[in-house]
């Protein structure tokens, strides 16, 4: 979503950093282009104006123009100003779910993705924070809205409140509160009904539920593709109901990301999460400094490591490390790495997060290297027998023809894959020999510390080095455990195995 803005800004900064010395006029010209880039990205005019004025104040003067690398100084000032715009005055911190059962109220217009976001958040709380979560649909208007949440709950292994027809949203909210208290849940999430536009009935209904549940967090779900109107919706909801945070959905789309940049500055409310796709794990916390880094093409190595943590099992990585240290690297290992790359967003997804690799991702795409090549390589490996995968040296010409034909590829493609495997194997051997695999061990140690690690607490340069040297890490936390109890009517059993 920030691609166009990122391209425009990197073009401006390229010209600045190539110049040895900078005059105030150079900086003003560059900032004029920055302002146009922000406005084209659908950032609201007052925010763009304030942003450029703030940068100009800091970037014109002796400190910048007389410094050794004036261009880099300007980039740093813009980076810091971007973080300020995205973060606001205070850091919102984590969700307030410390006092069980903590209610979270989900509000928003129809079609913004409230139900899907509710399920995504529930999955995240269960897997990352080890919370027991109950979901309840208060949408009595939209056909099958309650059933949709129940199906999603079943998919992700999170309990949903049993559906009782004929109840109004306030009655359902009261029943959810009772079930959450009796069942020992840490969090219960209330998915309210949406409307096609903000009307008095929607506001009154959401306010009535708010008064009954007294939520710890009220999250407004807004479609990121609606542009500046998203900011108006947030302002309206906050005035009438009181919002503690915003979730922007469809941020993987090709719309312009200006709403994200304006949201905090105009409404004063933090963006808590961003939705990045249809799948249940396609949600990320909104980290202003990391988003600013991505917009300016500085990469986001922390997000890359977090993705690696989610996609590879700890024991698998441990086993692989031992084999690599012995110089054993077969086709099964290569397939595992290719599959992991696809899970982490493919070549472009990974390159976009690596510092200084944003532009290269574009070049790679133009050169015709896309994720289809990774899938084709996996298909070639799958066409081999178990014995051939374990020892690819035994492959003869006739077998190579059969393998290529079996995967719909050419023999030359298979030869390229075998060459790549050989080169990777040689590299692993070298790394294994360096002080008995010291390099590999250090990379693994940094990421497999006792009890895992918090990437945000690590030094980004250390993370970068570790990320280059290894492929993955630990999965999320353990889900909560349930107990059984005698229940009133309309509540379901607890502690069931999913």
Short mmCIF file of C-alpha atoms in Angstrom, two decimals:
data_model
loop_
_atom_site.label_atom_id
_atom_site.label_comp_id
_atom_site.label_asym_id
_atom_site.label_seq_id
_atom_site.Cartn_x
_atom_site.Cartn_y
_atom_site.Cartn_z
CA UNK A 1 0.00 0.00 0.00
CA UNK A 2 2.90 2.38 0.64
CA UNK A 3 4.70 1.34 -2.57
CA UNK A 4 4.11 4.54 -4.60
CA UNK A 5 4.93 6.81 -1.65
CA UNK A 6 8.05 4.77 -0.95
CA UNK A 7 9.18 5.03 -4.60
CA UNK A 8 8.63 8.80 -4.74
CA UNK A 9 10.47 9.44 -1.48
CA UNK A 10 13.40 7.19 -2.31
CA UNK A 11 13.78 9.07 -5.63
CA UNK A 12 13.93 12.41 -3.79
CA UNK A 13 16.43 11.10 -1.22
CA UNK A 14 18.62 9.45 -3.87
CA UNK A 15 19.20 12.87 -5.42
CA UNK A 16 19.93 14.40 -2.02
CA UNK A 17 22.39 11.74 -0.85
CA UNK A 18 24.34 11.87 -4.14
CA UNK A 19 25.15 15.56 -3.61
CA UNK A 20 28.25 16.31 -1.59
CA UNK A 21 27.03 19.55 -0.04
CA UNK A 22 23.48 20.83 0.42
CA UNK A 23 22.16 24.37 0.35
CA UNK A 24 18.93 25.43 2.02
CA UNK A 25 17.44 25.74 -1.48
CA UNK A 26 18.23 22.05 -2.23
CA UNK A 27 16.43 20.99 0.95
CA UNK A 28 13.39 23.19 0.15
CA UNK A 29 13.11 21.73 -3.37
CA UNK A 30 13.31 18.18 -2.00
CA UNK A 31 10.67 18.91 0.67
CA UNK A 32 8.33 20.38 -1.95
CA UNK A 33 8.49 16.99 -3.70
CA UNK A 34 7.97 15.21 -0.39
CA UNK A 35 4.79 17.26 0.17
CA UNK A 36 3.45 16.39 -3.31
CA UNK A 37 4.27 12.70 -2.67
CA UNK A 38 2.35 12.78 0.64
CA UNK A 39 -0.68 14.46 -0.95
CA UNK A 40 -0.68 11.96 -3.82
CA UNK A 41 -0.61 9.16 -1.23
CA UNK A 42 -3.91 10.60 0.12
CA UNK A 43 -2.49 12.10 3.31
CA UNK A 44 -4.79 14.91 4.50
CA UNK A 45 -3.60 18.44 3.60
CA UNK A 46 -3.16 19.78 7.19
CA UNK A 47 -1.08 16.71 8.15
CA UNK A 48 1.14 17.00 5.03
CA UNK A 49 1.59 20.74 5.62
CA UNK A 50 2.54 20.32 9.30
CA UNK A 51 4.86 17.41 8.44
CA UNK A 52 6.83 19.39 5.82
CA UNK A 53 6.99 22.50 8.05
CA UNK A 54 8.39 20.42 10.91
CA UNK A 55 11.02 18.74 8.70
CA UNK A 56 11.98 22.04 7.07
CA UNK A 57 12.55 23.67 10.44
CA UNK A 58 14.98 20.92 11.46
CA UNK A 59 16.58 20.31 8.05
CA UNK A 60 17.53 23.88 7.12
CA UNK A 61 20.44 25.18 9.10
CA UNK A 62 24.15 24.80 9.80
CA UNK A 63 23.82 21.42 11.56
CA UNK A 64 22.58 19.70 8.40
CA UNK A 65 24.20 21.63 5.54
CA UNK A 66 27.66 21.56 7.18
CA UNK A 67 27.51 17.90 8.30
CA UNK A 68 29.62 15.21 6.62
CA UNK A 69 26.60 13.46 5.06
CA UNK A 70 23.90 16.12 4.71
CA UNK A 71 21.64 13.90 2.56
CA UNK A 72 21.64 11.16 5.20
CA UNK A 73 20.84 13.75 7.88
CA UNK A 74 17.75 14.89 5.97
CA UNK A 75 16.62 11.27 5.51
CA UNK A 76 17.01 10.72 9.26
CA UNK A 77 14.99 13.85 10.07
CA UNK A 78 12.19 12.73 7.70
CA UNK A 79 12.29 9.24 9.27
CA UNK A 80 11.94 10.66 12.79
CA UNK A 81 9.13 13.00 11.68
CA UNK A 82 7.27 10.06 10.08
CA UNK A 83 7.50 8.13 13.34
CA UNK A 84 6.09 11.15 15.21
CA UNK A 85 3.13 11.41 12.81
CA UNK A 86 2.39 7.69 13.09
CA UNK A 87 2.96 7.39 16.85
CA UNK A 88 1.53 10.65 18.22
CA UNK A 89 2.32 11.99 21.68
CA UNK A 90 2.23 8.76 23.67
CA UNK A 91 2.86 5.09 23.01
CA UNK A 92 -0.43 3.17 23.46
CA UNK A 93 1.38 0.08 24.78
CA UNK A 94 -0.25 -3.38 24.69
CA UNK A 95 -3.97 -4.15 24.74
CA UNK A 96 -5.44 -3.77 28.24
CA UNK A 97 -6.49 -7.35 28.88
CA UNK A 98 -4.87 -7.84 32.28
CA UNK A 99 -8.07 -8.17 34.35
CA UNK A 100 -9.96 -11.34 33.30
CA UNK A 101 -12.49 -11.64 31.81
CA UNK A 102 -11.52 -8.52 29.82
CA UNK A 103 -14.15 -7.40 27.26
CA UNK A 104 -13.02 -6.12 23.85
CA UNK A 105 -15.71 -4.33 21.81
CA UNK A 106 -15.34 -4.38 18.01
CA UNK A 107 -17.17 -1.58 16.17
CA UNK A 108 -17.23 -0.24 12.61
CA UNK A 109 -19.20 0.13 9.39
CA UNK A 110 -20.55 -2.81 7.40
CA UNK A 111 -18.07 -4.58 5.15
CA UNK A 112 -14.96 -3.22 6.87
CA UNK A 113 -13.96 -6.72 8.06
CA UNK A 114 -15.07 -6.70 11.72
CA UNK A 115 -15.97 -10.41 11.98
CA UNK A 116 -12.78 -11.60 10.25
CA UNK A 117 -10.65 -9.19 12.33
CA UNK A 118 -12.34 -10.43 15.54
CA UNK A 119 -11.31 -14.01 14.67
CA UNK A 120 -7.77 -12.94 13.65
CA UNK A 121 -7.28 -11.11 16.96
CA UNK A 122 -8.71 -14.03 18.95
CA UNK A 123 -6.25 -16.41 17.23
CA UNK A 124 -3.38 -14.02 17.94
CA UNK A 125 -4.31 -13.66 21.63
CA UNK A 126 -4.65 -17.43 21.99
CA UNK A 127 -1.41 -18.38 20.24
CA UNK A 128 0.92 -15.49 21.08
CA UNK A 129 -0.28 -14.49 24.53
CA UNK A 130 -1.64 -17.85 25.72
CA UNK A 131 -5.08 -16.36 26.53
CA UNK A 132 -8.41 -18.23 26.68
CA UNK A 133 -10.71 -16.31 24.38
CA UNK A 134 -14.49 -16.36 23.90
CA UNK A 135 -16.06 -14.74 20.82
CA UNK A 136 -19.67 -13.55 20.63
CA UNK A 137 -21.53 -12.15 17.62
CA UNK A 138 -23.96 -9.34 18.43
CA UNK A 139 -24.93 -8.88 14.78
CA UNK A 140 -28.64 -9.73 14.65
CA UNK A 141 -29.18 -7.89 11.33
CA UNK A 142 -26.87 -9.45 8.74
CA UNK A 143 -27.93 -12.95 7.63
CA UNK A 144 -25.59 -15.71 8.86
CA UNK A 145 -23.28 -13.22 10.66
CA UNK A 146 -23.39 -15.32 13.86
CA UNK A 147 -22.81 -18.55 11.92
CA UNK A 148 -19.81 -16.94 10.18
CA UNK A 149 -18.14 -16.21 13.53
CA UNK A 150 -18.95 -19.75 14.77
CA UNK A 151 -17.31 -21.27 11.66
CA UNK A 152 -14.23 -19.07 12.04
CA UNK A 153 -14.04 -20.01 15.74
CA UNK A 154 -14.10 -23.67 14.76
CA UNK A 155 -11.29 -23.12 12.23
CA UNK A 156 -8.96 -21.42 14.72
CA UNK A 157 -9.91 -23.46 17.81
CA UNK A 158 -11.52 -20.60 19.76
CA UNK A 159 -14.86 -20.97 21.62
CA UNK A 160 -17.88 -18.99 20.42
CA UNK A 161 -21.03 -18.16 22.37
CA UNK A 162 -23.92 -20.54 21.45
CA UNK A 163 -26.45 -18.89 19.15
CA UNK A 164 -29.88 -18.24 20.74
CA UNK A 165 -32.35 -16.84 18.20
CA UNK A 166 -34.53 -13.87 19.10
CA UNK A 167 -32.15 -12.15 21.53
CA UNK A 168 -31.15 -8.52 21.09
CA UNK A 169 -27.47 -7.39 21.18
CA UNK A 170 -27.64 -6.23 24.83
CA UNK A 171 -28.99 -9.65 25.99
CA UNK A 172 -26.25 -11.45 24.01
CA UNK A 173 -23.59 -9.16 25.56
CA UNK A 174 -24.89 -10.00 29.08
CA UNK A 175 -24.87 -13.74 28.29
CA UNK A 176 -21.30 -13.48 26.92
CA UNK A 177 -20.22 -11.76 30.14
CA UNK A 178 -21.78 -14.58 32.24
CA UNK A 179 -20.20 -17.32 30.14
CA UNK A 180 -16.76 -15.63 30.20
CA UNK A 181 -16.93 -15.30 34.03
CA UNK A 182 -18.11 -18.89 34.62
CA UNK A 183 -15.80 -20.45 32.07
CA UNK A 184 -12.57 -18.88 33.28
CA UNK A 185 -11.92 -17.00 30.04
CA UNK A 186 -9.23 -14.29 29.98
CA UNK A 187 -10.83 -12.26 27.19
CA UNK A 188 -14.25 -12.08 25.55
CA UNK A 189 -14.70 -10.32 22.24
CA UNK A 190 -17.99 -8.72 21.20
CA UNK A 191 -18.49 -8.39 17.43
CA UNK A 192 -21.16 -5.70 16.91
CA UNK A 193 -23.38 -5.08 13.88
CA UNK A 194 -22.33 -2.62 11.18
CA UNK A 195 -24.35 -0.31 8.93
CA UNK A 196 -23.69 1.05 5.47
CA UNK A 197 -23.23 4.53 6.96
CA UNK A 198 -23.10 6.03 10.43
CA UNK A 199 -26.67 6.43 11.68
CA UNK A 200 -28.34 7.13 15.02
CA UNK A 201 -29.56 3.52 15.40
CA UNK A 202 -26.05 2.05 14.94
CA UNK A 203 -24.54 4.49 17.44
CA UNK A 204 -27.33 3.91 20.01
CA UNK A 205 -26.99 0.12 19.75
CA UNK A 206 -23.19 0.19 20.12
CA UNK A 207 -23.49 2.63 23.07
CA UNK A 208 -26.00 0.32 24.83
CA UNK A 209 -23.64 -2.66 24.45
CA UNK A 210 -20.73 -0.49 25.67
CA UNK A 211 -22.68 0.45 28.83
CA UNK A 212 -23.47 -3.23 29.60
CA UNK A 213 -20.01 -4.68 28.85
CA UNK A 214 -17.87 -1.74 30.02
CA UNK A 215 -15.08 -2.79 27.59
CA UNK A 216 -11.39 -2.50 28.43
CA UNK A 217 -10.70 -1.82 24.73
CA UNK A 218 -13.02 -0.50 22.00
CA UNK A 219 -11.43 -1.22 18.64
CA UNK A 220 -12.75 0.51 15.52
CA UNK A 221 -12.29 -1.57 12.36
CA UNK A 222 -11.85 0.64 9.27
CA UNK A 223 -11.32 -0.36 5.64
CA UNK A 224 -7.91 1.03 4.62
CA UNK A 225 -9.09 1.42 1.00
CA UNK A 226 -11.65 4.11 1.90
CA UNK A 227 -8.85 6.71 2.08
CA UNK A 228 -9.52 9.97 3.92
CA UNK A 229 -13.11 8.94 4.76
CA UNK A 230 -11.61 6.36 7.15
CA UNK A 231 -10.36 9.28 9.26
CA UNK A 232 -13.85 10.88 9.27
CA UNK A 233 -15.44 7.58 10.36
CA UNK A 234 -12.91 7.26 13.19
CA UNK A 235 -13.58 10.83 14.37
CA UNK A 236 -17.38 10.25 14.35
CA UNK A 237 -17.20 6.94 16.26
CA UNK A 238 -14.81 8.39 18.81
CA UNK A 239 -17.11 11.36 19.50
CA UNK A 240 -20.21 9.19 20.00
CA UNK A 241 -18.89 5.94 21.53
CA UNK A 242 -15.27 6.45 22.55
CA UNK A 243 -12.61 4.45 20.72
CA UNK A 244 -9.32 3.27 22.25
CA UNK A 245 -7.67 2.09 19.03
CA UNK A 246 -8.09 1.54 15.29
CA UNK A 247 -7.60 -1.58 13.15
CA UNK A 248 -6.96 -0.79 9.45
CA UNK A 249 -7.95 -3.68 7.17
CA UNK A 250 -7.04 -4.41 3.52
CA UNK A 251 -3.62 -2.79 3.92
CA UNK A 252 -2.27 -5.37 1.46
CA UNK A 253 -4.35 -3.72 -1.29
CA UNK A 254 -3.12 -1.31 -3.93
CA UNK A 255 -4.98 1.69 -2.51
CA UNK A 256 -3.00 4.65 -1.19
CA UNK A 257 -1.85 4.38 2.42
CA UNK A 258 -2.48 8.01 3.36
CA UNK A 259 -5.29 7.14 5.80
CA UNK A 260 -2.74 5.37 8.01
CA UNK A 261 -0.51 8.46 8.05
CA UNK A 262 -3.42 10.83 8.80
CA UNK A 263 -5.31 8.66 11.32
CA UNK A 264 -3.22 9.32 14.41
CA UNK A 265 -2.55 12.97 13.64
CA UNK A 266 -6.24 13.82 13.03
CA UNK A 267 -8.07 11.57 15.53
CA UNK A 268 -5.41 11.24 18.23
CA UNK A 269 -6.23 7.49 18.35
CA UNK A 270 -3.48 4.91 17.80
CA UNK A 271 -3.59 2.37 14.98
CA UNK A 272 -3.29 -0.91 16.89
CA UNK A 273 -3.28 -3.52 14.13
CA UNK A 274 -3.30 -3.76 10.34
CA UNK A 275 -5.03 -6.51 8.36
CA UNK A 276 -2.90 -7.81 5.48
CA UNK A 277 -5.04 -10.47 3.82
CA UNK A 278 -7.89 -12.98 4.10
CA UNK A 279 -6.05 -15.68 6.05
CA UNK A 280 -6.46 -15.92 9.81
CA UNK A 281 -2.80 -15.09 10.54
CA UNK A 282 -2.72 -12.08 8.16
CA UNK A 283 -2.64 -9.44 10.90
CA UNK A 284 0.28 -7.44 12.28
CA UNK A 285 0.71 -5.00 15.14
CA UNK A 286 1.18 -1.47 13.82
CA UNK A 287 4.70 -0.45 14.83
CA UNK A 288 5.27 3.21 13.81
CA UNK A 289 9.09 3.04 13.68
CA UNK A 290 9.04 -0.15 11.60
CA UNK A 291 6.35 1.17 9.21
CA UNK A 292 8.36 4.41 8.79
CA UNK A 293 11.42 2.28 7.97
CA UNK A 294 9.47 0.38 5.34
CA UNK A 295 8.09 3.56 3.75
CA UNK A 296 11.63 4.96 3.42
CA UNK A 297 12.95 1.64 2.06
CA UNK A 298 15.02 0.92 5.19
CA UNK A 299 13.43 -2.52 5.56
CA UNK A 300 11.89 -4.18 8.60
CA UNK A 301 14.21 -6.89 9.81
CA UNK A 302 12.24 -7.40 13.06
CA UNK A 303 9.08 -8.35 11.14
CA UNK A 304 11.17 -10.67 8.96
CA UNK A 305 12.52 -12.51 12.03
CA UNK A 306 9.02 -12.67 13.57
CA UNK A 307 7.72 -14.25 10.35
CA UNK A 308 10.57 -16.76 10.48
CA UNK A 309 9.65 -17.56 14.09
CA UNK A 310 6.09 -18.38 13.10
CA UNK A 311 6.88 -20.49 10.03
CA UNK A 312 9.51 -22.93 11.28
CA UNK A 313 9.42 -25.40 14.15
CA UNK A 314 12.18 -25.14 16.76
CA UNK A 315 13.02 -28.89 16.68
CA UNK A 316 13.10 -28.86 12.89
CA UNK A 317 15.59 -26.00 12.87
CA UNK A 318 17.67 -27.69 15.59
CA UNK A 319 17.86 -30.92 13.56
CA UNK A 320 18.74 -29.01 10.44
CA UNK A 321 21.51 -27.12 12.22
CA UNK A 322 23.14 -30.37 13.38
CA UNK A 323 23.04 -31.75 9.84
CA UNK A 324 24.47 -28.54 8.37
CA UNK A 325 27.33 -28.55 10.87
CA UNK A 326 28.25 -32.01 9.61
CA UNK A 327 28.08 -30.71 6.04
CA UNK A 328 24.95 -32.75 5.28
CA UNK A 329 22.50 -30.75 3.19
CA UNK A 330 20.18 -32.76 0.96
CA UNK A 331 17.19 -32.01 -1.27
CA UNK A 332 14.72 -32.41 1.62
CA UNK A 333 16.50 -29.58 3.47
CA UNK A 334 16.43 -27.42 0.35
CA UNK A 335 12.70 -28.07 -0.14
CA UNK A 336 12.03 -27.13 3.48
CA UNK A 337 13.85 -23.81 2.96
CA UNK A 338 12.00 -23.05 -0.29
CA UNK A 339 8.63 -23.79 1.36
CA UNK A 340 9.55 -21.57 4.27
CA UNK A 341 10.41 -18.72 1.89
CA UNK A 342 6.95 -19.02 0.33
CA UNK A 343 5.29 -19.00 3.78
CA UNK A 344 7.21 -15.84 4.67
CA UNK A 345 5.73 -13.97 1.69
CA UNK A 346 7.99 -15.18 -1.11
CA UNK A 347 11.02 -13.41 -2.54
CA UNK A 348 9.44 -9.97 -2.79
CA UNK A 349 7.86 -10.13 0.67
CA UNK A 350 11.23 -10.98 2.25
CA UNK A 351 13.24 -8.48 0.18
CA UNK A 352 10.82 -5.69 1.06
CA UNK A 353 11.66 -6.22 4.73
CA UNK A 354 15.43 -6.37 4.28
CA UNK A 355 17.29 -3.08 4.70
CA UNK A 356 18.26 -1.54 1.34
CA UNK A 357 16.62 -4.34 -0.64
CA UNK A 358 13.35 -2.58 -1.53
CA UNK A 359 14.59 -1.41 -4.93
CA UNK A 360 16.21 -4.75 -5.66
CA UNK A 361 12.82 -6.45 -5.14
CA UNK A 362 11.50 -4.34 -8.03
CA UNK A 363 14.46 -5.30 -10.23
CA UNK A 364 13.99 -8.98 -9.37
CA UNK A 365 10.32 -8.71 -10.40
CA UNK A 366 11.23 -7.01 -13.68
CA UNK A 367 13.83 -9.72 -14.39
CA UNK A 368 10.97 -12.23 -14.29
CA UNK A 369 11.95 -13.96 -11.03
CA UNK A 370 8.76 -14.48 -9.11
CA UNK A 371 7.45 -16.97 -6.58
CA UNK A 372 6.41 -19.30 -9.41
CA UNK A 373 10.09 -20.28 -9.73
CA UNK A 374 10.17 -21.37 -6.06
CA UNK A 375 7.05 -23.50 -6.63
CA UNK A 376 8.61 -25.04 -9.76
CA UNK A 377 11.77 -25.93 -7.82
CA UNK A 378 9.66 -27.58 -5.09
CA UNK A 379 7.81 -29.55 -7.83
CA UNK A 380 11.16 -30.78 -9.24
CA UNK A 381 12.26 -31.99 -5.79
CA UNK A 382 8.91 -33.72 -5.24
CA UNK A 383 9.32 -35.60 -8.55
CA UNK A 384 12.44 -37.33 -7.15
CA UNK A 385 12.40 -40.61 -5.21
CA UNK A 386 13.26 -40.60 -1.48
CA UNK A 387 16.67 -42.05 -2.28
CA UNK A 388 17.41 -39.38 -4.90
CA UNK A 389 16.35 -36.60 -2.54
CA UNK A 390 18.71 -37.91 0.14
CA UNK A 391 21.58 -38.29 -2.34
CA UNK A 392 21.12 -36.25 -5.55
CA UNK A 393 24.60 -37.24 -6.84
CA UNK A 394 23.19 -40.61 -8.02
CA UNK A 395 20.95 -38.94 -10.65
CA UNK A 396 21.65 -40.11 -14.21
CA UNK A 397 20.59 -38.57 -17.53
CA UNK A 398 17.55 -40.86 -18.00
CA UNK A 399 16.27 -40.13 -14.49
CA UNK A 400 16.81 -36.40 -14.98
CA UNK A 401 14.56 -36.54 -18.08
CA UNK A 402 11.86 -38.42 -16.12
CA UNK A 403 12.02 -35.97 -13.17
CA UNK A 404 11.84 -32.94 -15.47
CA UNK A 405 8.91 -34.44 -17.41
CA UNK A 406 7.14 -35.44 -14.17
CA UNK A 407 7.19 -31.84 -12.94
CA UNK A 408 6.45 -30.23 -16.33
CA UNK A 409 9.91 -28.65 -16.52
CA UNK A 410 13.06 -28.88 -18.68
CA UNK A 411 16.24 -30.84 -17.81
CA UNK A 412 18.14 -27.52 -17.84
CA UNK A 413 15.89 -26.30 -14.98
CA UNK A 414 16.75 -29.42 -12.98
CA UNK A 415 20.48 -28.89 -13.63
CA UNK A 416 20.20 -25.30 -12.35
CA UNK A 417 18.50 -26.59 -9.19
CA UNK A 418 21.20 -29.23 -8.64
CA UNK A 419 23.92 -26.60 -9.10
CA UNK A 420 22.21 -24.30 -6.58
CA UNK A 421 21.96 -27.21 -4.12
CA UNK A 422 25.68 -27.99 -4.57
CA UNK A 423 26.67 -24.37 -3.96
CA UNK A 424 24.48 -24.14 -0.85
CA UNK A 425 25.92 -27.41 0.44
CA UNK A 426 29.49 -26.09 -0.03
CA UNK A 427 28.60 -22.91 1.83
CA UNK A 428 27.09 -24.92 4.73
CA UNK A 429 30.26 -26.99 4.95
CA UNK A 430 32.38 -23.83 5.16
CA UNK A 431 30.16 -22.41 7.87
CA UNK A 432 30.28 -25.73 9.72
CA UNK A 433 34.09 -25.72 9.65
CA UNK A 434 34.43 -22.19 10.98
CA UNK A 435 35.22 -22.93 14.60
CA UNK A 436 33.06 -26.08 14.57
CA UNK A 437 30.00 -24.28 13.35
CA UNK A 438 30.49 -21.29 15.63
CA UNK A 439 28.79 -18.96 13.16
CA UNK A 440 25.73 -21.20 12.84
CA UNK A 441 25.58 -21.80 16.59
CA UNK A 442 25.68 -18.07 17.36
CA UNK A 443 22.89 -17.37 14.88
CA UNK A 444 20.76 -20.13 16.41
CA UNK A 445 21.62 -19.15 20.00
CA UNK A 446 20.44 -15.58 19.45
CA UNK A 447 17.11 -16.87 18.28
CA UNK A 448 16.68 -20.05 20.35
CA UNK A 449 17.47 -18.57 23.77
CA UNK A 450 15.69 -20.21 26.71
CA UNK A 451 12.00 -19.35 26.52
CA UNK A 452 12.44 -17.83 23.06
CA UNK A 453 13.13 -14.16 22.53
CA UNK A 454 11.42 -10.85 21.91
CA UNK A 455 12.76 -9.53 18.58
CA UNK A 456 11.76 -5.97 19.45
CA UNK A 457 14.19 -6.01 22.38
CA UNK A 458 17.13 -7.09 20.22
CA UNK A 459 19.60 -4.80 18.53
CA UNK A 460 18.46 -4.49 14.87
CA UNK A 461 22.01 -5.02 13.59
CA UNK A 462 22.36 -8.22 15.64
CA UNK A 463 18.98 -9.33 14.31
CA UNK A 464 20.07 -8.57 10.77
CA UNK A 465 23.21 -10.66 11.16
CA UNK A 466 21.24 -13.50 12.73
CA UNK A 467 18.54 -13.35 10.06
CA UNK A 468 21.14 -13.62 7.32
CA UNK A 469 22.67 -16.68 8.97
CA UNK A 470 19.54 -18.70 9.67
CA UNK A 471 16.06 -19.44 8.58
CA UNK A 472 13.58 -19.48 11.52
CA UNK A 473 12.45 -19.88 15.08
CA UNK A 474 9.87 -20.73 17.68
CA UNK A 475 6.09 -20.95 17.27
CA UNK A 476 3.68 -18.98 19.51
CA UNK A 477 2.72 -19.58 23.14
CA UNK A 478 0.52 -22.31 24.61
CA UNK A 479 -3.26 -21.85 24.62
CA UNK A 480 -5.00 -21.62 28.02
CA UNK A 481 -6.45 -24.69 29.70
CA UNK A 482 -10.15 -25.03 30.47
CA UNK A 483 -12.15 -26.59 33.29
CA UNK A 484 -15.75 -27.89 33.44
CA UNK A 485 -18.70 -26.45 35.36
CA UNK A 486 -22.50 -26.67 35.65
CA UNK A 487 -24.05 -24.03 33.41
CA UNK A 488 -27.26 -22.04 33.10
CA UNK A 489 -29.32 -22.19 29.86
CA UNK A 490 -27.76 -20.79 26.67
CA UNK A 491 -24.13 -21.40 27.70
CA UNK A 492 -21.86 -24.06 26.25
CA UNK A 493 -19.52 -26.62 27.84
CA UNK A 494 -15.89 -25.69 28.47
CA UNK A 495 -12.51 -27.35 28.31
CA UNK A 496 -13.41 -29.22 25.13
CA UNK A 497 -10.52 -30.42 23.05
CA UNK A 498 -10.48 -28.73 19.66
#
